[in-house]
Short mmCIF file of C-alpha atoms in Angstrom, two decimals:
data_model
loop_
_atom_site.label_atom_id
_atom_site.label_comp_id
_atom_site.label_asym_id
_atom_site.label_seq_id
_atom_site.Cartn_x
_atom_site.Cartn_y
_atom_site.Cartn_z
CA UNK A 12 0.00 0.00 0.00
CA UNK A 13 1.52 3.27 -0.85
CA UNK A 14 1.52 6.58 1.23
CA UNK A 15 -1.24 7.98 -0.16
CA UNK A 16 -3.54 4.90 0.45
CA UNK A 17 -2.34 4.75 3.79
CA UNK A 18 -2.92 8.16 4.80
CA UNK A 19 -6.31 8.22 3.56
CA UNK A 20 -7.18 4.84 5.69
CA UNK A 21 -5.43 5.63 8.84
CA UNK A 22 -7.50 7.03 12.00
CA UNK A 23 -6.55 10.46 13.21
CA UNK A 24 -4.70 8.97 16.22
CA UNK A 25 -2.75 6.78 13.46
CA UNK A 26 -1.95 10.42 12.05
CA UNK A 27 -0.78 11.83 15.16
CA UNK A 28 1.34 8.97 15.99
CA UNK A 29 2.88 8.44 12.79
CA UNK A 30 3.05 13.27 12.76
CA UNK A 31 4.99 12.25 16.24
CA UNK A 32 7.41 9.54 15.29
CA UNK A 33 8.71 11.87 12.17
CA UNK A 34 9.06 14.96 14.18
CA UNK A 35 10.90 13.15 16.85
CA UNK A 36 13.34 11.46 14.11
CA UNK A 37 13.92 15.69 12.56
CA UNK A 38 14.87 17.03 16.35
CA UNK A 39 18.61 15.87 16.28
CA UNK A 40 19.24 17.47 12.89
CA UNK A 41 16.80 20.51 12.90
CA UNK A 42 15.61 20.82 16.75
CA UNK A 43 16.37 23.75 19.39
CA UNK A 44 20.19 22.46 19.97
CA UNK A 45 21.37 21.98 16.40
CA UNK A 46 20.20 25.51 15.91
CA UNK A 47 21.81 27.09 18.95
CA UNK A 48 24.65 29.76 17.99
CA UNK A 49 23.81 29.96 13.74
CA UNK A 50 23.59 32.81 12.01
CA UNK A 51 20.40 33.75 10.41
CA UNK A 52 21.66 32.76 7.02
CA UNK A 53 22.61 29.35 8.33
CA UNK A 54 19.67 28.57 9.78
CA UNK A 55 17.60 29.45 6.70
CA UNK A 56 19.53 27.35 5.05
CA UNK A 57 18.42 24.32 7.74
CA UNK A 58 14.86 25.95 7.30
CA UNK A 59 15.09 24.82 3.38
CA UNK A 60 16.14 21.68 4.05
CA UNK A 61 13.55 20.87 6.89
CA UNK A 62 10.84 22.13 4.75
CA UNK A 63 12.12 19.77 1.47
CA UNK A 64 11.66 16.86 3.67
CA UNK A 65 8.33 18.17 4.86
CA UNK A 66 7.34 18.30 1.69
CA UNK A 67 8.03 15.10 0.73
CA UNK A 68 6.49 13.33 3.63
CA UNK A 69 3.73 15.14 3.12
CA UNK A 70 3.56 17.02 6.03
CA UNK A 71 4.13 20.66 4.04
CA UNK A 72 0.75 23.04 2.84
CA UNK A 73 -1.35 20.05 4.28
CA UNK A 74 -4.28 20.66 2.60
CA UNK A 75 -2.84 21.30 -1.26
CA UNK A 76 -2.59 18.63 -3.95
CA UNK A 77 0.50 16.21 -3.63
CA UNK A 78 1.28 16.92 -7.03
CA UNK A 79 2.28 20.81 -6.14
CA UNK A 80 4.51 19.29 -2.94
CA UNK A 81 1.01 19.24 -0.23
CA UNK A 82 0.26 17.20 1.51
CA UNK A 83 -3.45 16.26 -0.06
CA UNK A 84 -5.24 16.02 3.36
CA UNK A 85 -7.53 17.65 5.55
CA UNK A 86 -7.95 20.58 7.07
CA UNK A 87 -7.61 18.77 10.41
CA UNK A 88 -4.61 16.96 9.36
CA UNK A 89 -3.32 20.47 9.33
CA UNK A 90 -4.36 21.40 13.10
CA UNK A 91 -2.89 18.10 14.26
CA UNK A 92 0.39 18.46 12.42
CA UNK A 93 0.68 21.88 13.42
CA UNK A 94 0.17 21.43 17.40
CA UNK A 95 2.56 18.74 17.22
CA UNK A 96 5.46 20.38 15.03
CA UNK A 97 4.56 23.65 17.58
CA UNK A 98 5.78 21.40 20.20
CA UNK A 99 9.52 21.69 18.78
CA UNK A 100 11.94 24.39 18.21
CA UNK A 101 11.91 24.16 14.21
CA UNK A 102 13.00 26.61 11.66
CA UNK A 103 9.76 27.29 10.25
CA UNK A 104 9.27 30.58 10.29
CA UNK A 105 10.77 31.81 7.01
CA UNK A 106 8.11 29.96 5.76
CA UNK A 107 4.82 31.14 7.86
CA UNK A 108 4.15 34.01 5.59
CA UNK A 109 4.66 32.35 2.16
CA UNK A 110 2.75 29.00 2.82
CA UNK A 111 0.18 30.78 4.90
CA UNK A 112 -1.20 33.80 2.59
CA UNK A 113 0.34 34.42 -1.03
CA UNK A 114 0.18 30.61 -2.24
CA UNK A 115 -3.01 29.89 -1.20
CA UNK A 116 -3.93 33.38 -3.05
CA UNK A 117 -1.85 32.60 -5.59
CA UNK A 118 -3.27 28.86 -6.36
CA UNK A 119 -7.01 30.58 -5.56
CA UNK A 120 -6.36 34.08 -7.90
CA UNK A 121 -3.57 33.50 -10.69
CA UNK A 122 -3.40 31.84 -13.40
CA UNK A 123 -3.27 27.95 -13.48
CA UNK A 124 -0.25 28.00 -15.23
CA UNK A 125 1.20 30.41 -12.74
CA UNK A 126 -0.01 28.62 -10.14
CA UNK A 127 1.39 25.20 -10.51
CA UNK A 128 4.87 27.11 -11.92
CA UNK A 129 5.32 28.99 -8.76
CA UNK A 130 3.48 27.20 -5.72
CA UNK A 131 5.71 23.86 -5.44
CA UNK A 132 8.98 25.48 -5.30
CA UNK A 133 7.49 27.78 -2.39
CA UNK A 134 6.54 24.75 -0.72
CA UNK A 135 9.58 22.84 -0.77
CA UNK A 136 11.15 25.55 0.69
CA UNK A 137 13.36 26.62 -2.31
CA UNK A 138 11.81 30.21 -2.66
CA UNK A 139 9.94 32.93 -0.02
CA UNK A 140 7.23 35.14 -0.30
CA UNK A 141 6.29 38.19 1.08
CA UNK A 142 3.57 40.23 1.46
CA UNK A 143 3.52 44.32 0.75
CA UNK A 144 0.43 45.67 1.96
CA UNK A 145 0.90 47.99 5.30
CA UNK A 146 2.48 51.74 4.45
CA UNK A 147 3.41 54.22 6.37
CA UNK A 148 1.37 56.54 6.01
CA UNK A 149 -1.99 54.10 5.48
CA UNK A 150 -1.82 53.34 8.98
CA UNK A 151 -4.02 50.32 9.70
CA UNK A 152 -6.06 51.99 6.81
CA UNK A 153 -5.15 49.34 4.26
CA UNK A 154 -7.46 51.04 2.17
CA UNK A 155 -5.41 54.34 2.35
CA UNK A 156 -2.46 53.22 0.92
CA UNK A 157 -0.96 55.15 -2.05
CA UNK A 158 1.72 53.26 -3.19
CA UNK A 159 0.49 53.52 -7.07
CA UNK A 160 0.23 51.41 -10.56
CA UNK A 161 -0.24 53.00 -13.80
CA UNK A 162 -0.91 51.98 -16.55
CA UNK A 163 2.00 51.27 -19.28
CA UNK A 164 1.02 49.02 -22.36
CA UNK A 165 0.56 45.88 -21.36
CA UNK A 166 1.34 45.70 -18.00
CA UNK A 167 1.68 48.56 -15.29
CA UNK A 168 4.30 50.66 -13.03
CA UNK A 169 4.66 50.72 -9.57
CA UNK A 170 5.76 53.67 -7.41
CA UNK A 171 5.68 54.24 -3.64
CA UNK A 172 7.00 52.32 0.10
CA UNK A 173 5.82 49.36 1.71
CA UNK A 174 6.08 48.78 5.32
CA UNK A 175 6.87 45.89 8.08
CA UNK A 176 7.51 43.43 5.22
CA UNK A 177 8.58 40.04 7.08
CA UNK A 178 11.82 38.37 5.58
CA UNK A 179 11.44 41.07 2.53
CA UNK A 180 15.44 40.67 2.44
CA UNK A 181 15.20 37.02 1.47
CA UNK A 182 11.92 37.56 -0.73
CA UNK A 183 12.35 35.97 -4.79
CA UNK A 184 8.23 37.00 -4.83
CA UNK A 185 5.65 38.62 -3.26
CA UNK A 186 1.79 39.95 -3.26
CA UNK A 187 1.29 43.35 -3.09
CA UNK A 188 -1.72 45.58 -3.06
CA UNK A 189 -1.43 49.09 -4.61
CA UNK A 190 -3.90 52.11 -6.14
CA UNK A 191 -4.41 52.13 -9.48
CA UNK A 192 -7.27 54.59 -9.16
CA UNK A 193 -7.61 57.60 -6.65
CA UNK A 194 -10.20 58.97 -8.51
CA UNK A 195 -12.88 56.53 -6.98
CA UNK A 196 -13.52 55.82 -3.14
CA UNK A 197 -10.44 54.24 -1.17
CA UNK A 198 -12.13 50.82 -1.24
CA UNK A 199 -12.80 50.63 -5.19
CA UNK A 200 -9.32 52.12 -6.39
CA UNK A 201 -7.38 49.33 -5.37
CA UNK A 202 -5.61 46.03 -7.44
CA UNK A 203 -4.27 43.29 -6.58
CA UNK A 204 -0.72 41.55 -8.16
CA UNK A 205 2.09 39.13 -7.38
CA UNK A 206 5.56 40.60 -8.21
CA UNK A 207 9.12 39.07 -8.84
CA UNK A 208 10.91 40.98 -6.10
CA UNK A 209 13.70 40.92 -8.26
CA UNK A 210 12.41 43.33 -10.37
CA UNK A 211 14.55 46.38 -10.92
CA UNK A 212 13.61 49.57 -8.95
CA UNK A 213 12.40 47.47 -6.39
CA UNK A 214 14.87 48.07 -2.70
CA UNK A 215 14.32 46.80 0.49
CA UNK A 216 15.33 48.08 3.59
CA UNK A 217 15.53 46.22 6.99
CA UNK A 218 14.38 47.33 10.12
CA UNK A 219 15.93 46.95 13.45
CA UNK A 220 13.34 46.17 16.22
CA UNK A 221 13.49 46.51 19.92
CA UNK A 222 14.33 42.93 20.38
CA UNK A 223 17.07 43.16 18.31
CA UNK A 224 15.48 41.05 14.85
CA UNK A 225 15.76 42.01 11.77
CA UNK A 226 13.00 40.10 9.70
CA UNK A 227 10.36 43.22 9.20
CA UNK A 228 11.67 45.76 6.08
CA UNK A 229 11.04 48.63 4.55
CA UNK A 230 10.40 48.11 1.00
CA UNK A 231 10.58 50.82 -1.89
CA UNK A 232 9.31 51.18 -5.24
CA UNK A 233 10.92 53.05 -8.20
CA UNK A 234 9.35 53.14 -11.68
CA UNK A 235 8.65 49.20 -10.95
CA UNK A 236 7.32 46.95 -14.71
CA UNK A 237 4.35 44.75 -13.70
CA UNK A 238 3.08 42.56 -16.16
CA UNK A 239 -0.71 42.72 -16.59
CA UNK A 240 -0.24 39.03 -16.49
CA UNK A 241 0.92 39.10 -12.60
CA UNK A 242 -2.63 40.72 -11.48
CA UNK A 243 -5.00 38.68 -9.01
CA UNK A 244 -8.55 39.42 -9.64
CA UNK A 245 -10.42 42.42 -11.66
CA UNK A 246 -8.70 45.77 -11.38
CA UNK A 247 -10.35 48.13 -8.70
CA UNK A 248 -11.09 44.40 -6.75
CA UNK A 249 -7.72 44.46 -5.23
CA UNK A 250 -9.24 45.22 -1.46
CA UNK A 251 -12.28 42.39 -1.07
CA UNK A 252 -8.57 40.23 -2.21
CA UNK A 253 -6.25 41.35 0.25
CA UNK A 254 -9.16 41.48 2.73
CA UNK A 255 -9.45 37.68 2.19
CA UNK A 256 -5.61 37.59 2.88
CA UNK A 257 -6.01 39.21 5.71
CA UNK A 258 -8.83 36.98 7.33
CA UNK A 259 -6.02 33.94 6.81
CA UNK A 260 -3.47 35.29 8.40
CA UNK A 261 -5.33 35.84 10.93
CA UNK A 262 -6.37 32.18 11.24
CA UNK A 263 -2.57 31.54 10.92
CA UNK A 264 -1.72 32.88 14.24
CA UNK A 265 0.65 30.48 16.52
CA UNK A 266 -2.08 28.12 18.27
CA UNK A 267 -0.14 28.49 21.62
CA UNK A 268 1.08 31.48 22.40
CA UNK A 269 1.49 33.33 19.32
CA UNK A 270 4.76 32.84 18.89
CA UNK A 271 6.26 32.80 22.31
CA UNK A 272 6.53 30.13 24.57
CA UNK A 273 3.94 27.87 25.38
CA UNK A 274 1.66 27.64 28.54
CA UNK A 275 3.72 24.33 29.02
CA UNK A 276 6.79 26.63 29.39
CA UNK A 277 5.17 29.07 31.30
CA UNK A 278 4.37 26.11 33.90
CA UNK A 279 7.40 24.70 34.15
CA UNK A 280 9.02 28.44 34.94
CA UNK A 281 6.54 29.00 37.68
CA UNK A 282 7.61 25.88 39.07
CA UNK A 283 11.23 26.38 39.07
CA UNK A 284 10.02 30.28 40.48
CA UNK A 285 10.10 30.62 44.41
CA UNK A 286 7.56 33.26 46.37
CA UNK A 287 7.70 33.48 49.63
CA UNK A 288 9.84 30.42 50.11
CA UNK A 289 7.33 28.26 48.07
CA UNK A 290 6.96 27.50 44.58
CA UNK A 291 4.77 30.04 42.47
CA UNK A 292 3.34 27.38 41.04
CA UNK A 293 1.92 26.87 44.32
CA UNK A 294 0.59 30.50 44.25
CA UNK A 295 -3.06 31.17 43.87
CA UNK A 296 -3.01 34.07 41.81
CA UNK A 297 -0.06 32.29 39.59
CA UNK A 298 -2.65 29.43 39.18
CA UNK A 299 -5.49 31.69 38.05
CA UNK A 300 -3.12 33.28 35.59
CA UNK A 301 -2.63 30.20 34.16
CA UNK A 302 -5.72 28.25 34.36
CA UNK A 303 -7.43 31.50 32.60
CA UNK A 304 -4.97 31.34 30.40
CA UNK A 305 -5.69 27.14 29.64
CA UNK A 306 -9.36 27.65 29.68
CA UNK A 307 -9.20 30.63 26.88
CA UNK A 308 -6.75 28.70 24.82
CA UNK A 309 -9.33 26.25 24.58
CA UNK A 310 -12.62 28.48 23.61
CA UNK A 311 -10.45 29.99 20.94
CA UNK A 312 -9.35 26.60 19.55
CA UNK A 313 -13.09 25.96 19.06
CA UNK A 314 -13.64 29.03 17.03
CA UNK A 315 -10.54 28.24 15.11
CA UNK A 316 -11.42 24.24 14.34
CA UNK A 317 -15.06 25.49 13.66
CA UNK A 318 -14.24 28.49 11.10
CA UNK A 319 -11.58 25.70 9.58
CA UNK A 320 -13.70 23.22 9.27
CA UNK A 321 -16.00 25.91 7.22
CA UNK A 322 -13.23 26.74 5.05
CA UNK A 323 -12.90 22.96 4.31
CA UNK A 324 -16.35 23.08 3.03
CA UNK A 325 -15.28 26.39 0.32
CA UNK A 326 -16.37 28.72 2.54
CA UNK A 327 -14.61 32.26 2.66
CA UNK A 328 -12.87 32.99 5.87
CA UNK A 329 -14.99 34.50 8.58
CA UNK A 330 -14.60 37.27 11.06
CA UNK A 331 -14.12 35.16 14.15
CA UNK A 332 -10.41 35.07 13.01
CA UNK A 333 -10.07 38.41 14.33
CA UNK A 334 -11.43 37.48 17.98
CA UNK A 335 -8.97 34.54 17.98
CA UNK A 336 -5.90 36.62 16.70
CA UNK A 337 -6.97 40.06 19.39
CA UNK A 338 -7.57 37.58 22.56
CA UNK A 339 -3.80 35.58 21.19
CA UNK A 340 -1.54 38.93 21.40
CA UNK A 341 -2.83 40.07 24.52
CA UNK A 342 -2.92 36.94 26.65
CA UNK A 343 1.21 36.37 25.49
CA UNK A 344 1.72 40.26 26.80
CA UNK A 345 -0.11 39.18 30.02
CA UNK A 346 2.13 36.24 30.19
CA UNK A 347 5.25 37.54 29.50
CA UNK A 348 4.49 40.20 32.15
CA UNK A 349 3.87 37.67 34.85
CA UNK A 350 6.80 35.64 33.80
CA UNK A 351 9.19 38.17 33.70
CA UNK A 352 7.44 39.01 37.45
CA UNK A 353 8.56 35.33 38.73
CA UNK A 354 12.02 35.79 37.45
CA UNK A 355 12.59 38.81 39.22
CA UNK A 356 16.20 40.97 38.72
CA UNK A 357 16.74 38.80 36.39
CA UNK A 358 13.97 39.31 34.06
CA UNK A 359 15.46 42.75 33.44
CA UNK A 360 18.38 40.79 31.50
CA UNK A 361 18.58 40.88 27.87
CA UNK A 362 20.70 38.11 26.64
CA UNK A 363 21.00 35.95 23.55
CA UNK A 364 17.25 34.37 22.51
CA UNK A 365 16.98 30.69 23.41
CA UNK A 366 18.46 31.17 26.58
CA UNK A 367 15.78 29.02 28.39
CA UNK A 368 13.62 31.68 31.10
CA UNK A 369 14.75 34.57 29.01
CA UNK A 370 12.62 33.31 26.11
CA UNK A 371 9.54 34.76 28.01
CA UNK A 372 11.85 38.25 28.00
CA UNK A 373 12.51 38.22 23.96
CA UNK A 374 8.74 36.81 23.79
CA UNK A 375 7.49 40.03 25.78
CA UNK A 376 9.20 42.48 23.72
CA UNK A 377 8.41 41.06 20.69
CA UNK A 378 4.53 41.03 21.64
CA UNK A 379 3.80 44.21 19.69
CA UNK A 380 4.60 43.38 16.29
CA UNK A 381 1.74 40.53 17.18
CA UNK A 382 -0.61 43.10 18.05
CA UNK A 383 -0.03 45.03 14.83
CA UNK A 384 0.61 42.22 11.99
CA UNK A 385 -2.53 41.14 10.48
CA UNK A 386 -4.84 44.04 11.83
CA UNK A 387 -3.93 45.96 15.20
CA UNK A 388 -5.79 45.68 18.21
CA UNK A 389 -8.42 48.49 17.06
CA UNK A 390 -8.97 47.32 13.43
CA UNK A 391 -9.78 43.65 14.86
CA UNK A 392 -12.66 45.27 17.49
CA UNK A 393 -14.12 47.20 15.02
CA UNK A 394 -14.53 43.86 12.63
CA UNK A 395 -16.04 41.98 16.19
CA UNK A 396 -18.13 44.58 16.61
CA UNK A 397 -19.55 45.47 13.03
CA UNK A 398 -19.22 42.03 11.37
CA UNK A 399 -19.81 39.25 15.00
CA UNK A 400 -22.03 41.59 17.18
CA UNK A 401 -23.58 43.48 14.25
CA UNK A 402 -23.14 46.80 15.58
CA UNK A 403 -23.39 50.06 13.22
CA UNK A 404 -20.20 50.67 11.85
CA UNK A 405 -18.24 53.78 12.94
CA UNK A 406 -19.05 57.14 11.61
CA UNK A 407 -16.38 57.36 8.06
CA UNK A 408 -16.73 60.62 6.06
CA UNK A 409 -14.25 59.70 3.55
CA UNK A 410 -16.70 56.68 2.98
CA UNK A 411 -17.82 57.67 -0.63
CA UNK A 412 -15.09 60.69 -1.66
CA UNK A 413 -12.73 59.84 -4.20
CA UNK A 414 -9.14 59.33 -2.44
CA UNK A 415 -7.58 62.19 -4.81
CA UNK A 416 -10.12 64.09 -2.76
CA UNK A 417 -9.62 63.15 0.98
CA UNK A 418 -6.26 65.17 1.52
#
């Protein structure tokens, strides 16, 4: 019986055992330890080859075809794959934003031909994707920007800045959304396109956060060729598109703890944590924290396997995405807070990430890229309260003025 057969026969717990028994045989070679003291560029490099193998065990882009590297199963295939390879220090997240938005756009938007051209060496590993849509001076208006295409034969040019562009600086593609006409209301104006990011007049720029990473970028556009060809959808379409992006990524959000450690790690620190002589663990408050913590990790998992299980079905992403990804950011702040509390003076140390306890430091001053990547805190009430609660939306005067006209 080949693999195929035998993943479509096998019981979910077969899954999960057999998800187990490869990720435990990847740890010696691509695990927390072999990584420890690489360089960035190293480690990508392990990150490719990890995600080859992935690919061909099937355990890469889950739910796409086998014949474009997927893995041709289910959309809880993907859930259970993904809380077991969270479990492990992996290099995975080169990857995150390519697998997670543009090819699934890509396969869903493109051409077939582009499509199947571009999608399998993305998910082998072998090429990156980014994705240019936040601007400086947009905001978390992503129907402000003004980054601009006109019109030029058969294809168009692109002028303007992109902003907070993760792993830009390794990019060979990306998906960008731009204005390609301010003369109609900020929603309508807007196209969508995939670009080589190779393409001359195109610069990128990294950008040096708090926590001392460097995978966010500045990216700037110069008299930029873009094939008709490369465009995603009708022109003036370009937002309900990127919209659709955006409700993924925020489905895509790190189950856990959103990219920090994990309540597991959290545990064990307040163990190893003394207060008042005893262990924190021990602690009532430190217990509430955490069971809280457990109990909401749980609710949100339902939304998430729920609004999954809908997009199984063909079924457009839904706004719950946006109470998962609001109630994610803010629980790993509170967390890192009250683990950097239990470690006391020396909580205040910055050292090298993946220095066990001081995880929850890097994690804590990391937090607000989470809060602003896929929708800030404010953009995700207002889509709880206008598109879950059904509120009015909020009073917008620019609503039906032609961008050239708003200033």
């Amino acid at each position: 019986m080949n693999d195929m057969s035998t993943q479509a026969n096998e019981s979910l717990g077969d899954y999960v055992a057999r998800a187990r028994a490869w990720l435990d045989a990847m740890e010696p070679r691509f695990g927390h330890e072999a990584r420890k003291g690489l360089t960035v560029d190293q480690d990508l490099a392990l990150a490719r080859e990890y995600q080859r193998l992935k690919s061909e065990a099937g355990y890469a882009c889950i739910t796409l075809p086998r014949a474009l590297g997927g893995g041709g199963g289910s959309e809880i295939q993907k859930i259970l794959f993904g809380q077991e390879e969270f479990k492990h220090d992996f290099p995975t997240t080169y990857f995150t934003v390519s697998q997670g938005m543009p090819i699934p756009m890509l396969l869903r938007y493109a051409d077939k031909e582009i499509g199947q051209r571009l999608a399998p060496p993305a998910i082998r590993g072998e090429t990156i994707w980014c994705q240019l849509f936040s601007e400086p001076s947009a905001g978390s208006d992503l129907a402000a920007v003004r980054t601009r295409a006109t019109r030029d034969g058969d294809g168009w040019r692109i002028d303007g800045q992109k902003l907070w562009t993760t792993w830009a600086q390794y990019a060979d593609y990306a998906i960008a959304v731009v204005r390609t006409d301010p003369t109609v209301p900020k929603h309508a104006g807007l196209t969508f396109f995939w670009l080589d990011m190779k393409s001359p007049g195109i610069t990128v720029k990294p950008v040096r956060k708090l926590a001392g990473e460097s995978e966010i970028n500045e990216v700037f556009f110069d008299n930029v060729y873009v094939p008709d060809s490369q465009r995603m959808g009708d022109v003036g379409a370009g937002f309900r598109v990127a919209i659709e992006t955006l409700m993924i990524e925020r489905y895509s959000v790190a189950d856990d703890a959103c990219g920090g450690p994990t309540l597991n790690e959290f545990a064990k620190l307040a163990a190893n944590s003394r207060i008042n002589g005893r262990a924190a663990i021990d602690d009532g408050q430190v217990r509430r924290a955490l069971a809280e913590a457990i109990v909401e990790r749980q609710g949100l998992r339902s939304i998430h396997r729920r609004a999954l299980s809908a997009i199984a079905e063909g079924k457009e992403p839904g706004p719950e995405g946006s109470i998962r990804k609001l109630r994610l950011a803010r629980r790993r702040q509170a967390m890192g807070e009250l683990a950097m509390d239990l470690m006391g003076a020396e909580g205040m140390l910055l050292e090298p990430e993946g220095t066990s306890t001081l995880d929850h430091v890097w994690s804590w001053m990391d937090v607000p890229g989470a809060r602003i990547a896929g929708g800030t805190d404010e953009i995700l009430r207002n889509t709880i309260a206008e598109k879950v609660l059904g509120l009015p939306q909020d009073y917008r005067p620019d609503k039906k003025v032609p961008f050239n006209q708003t200033g």
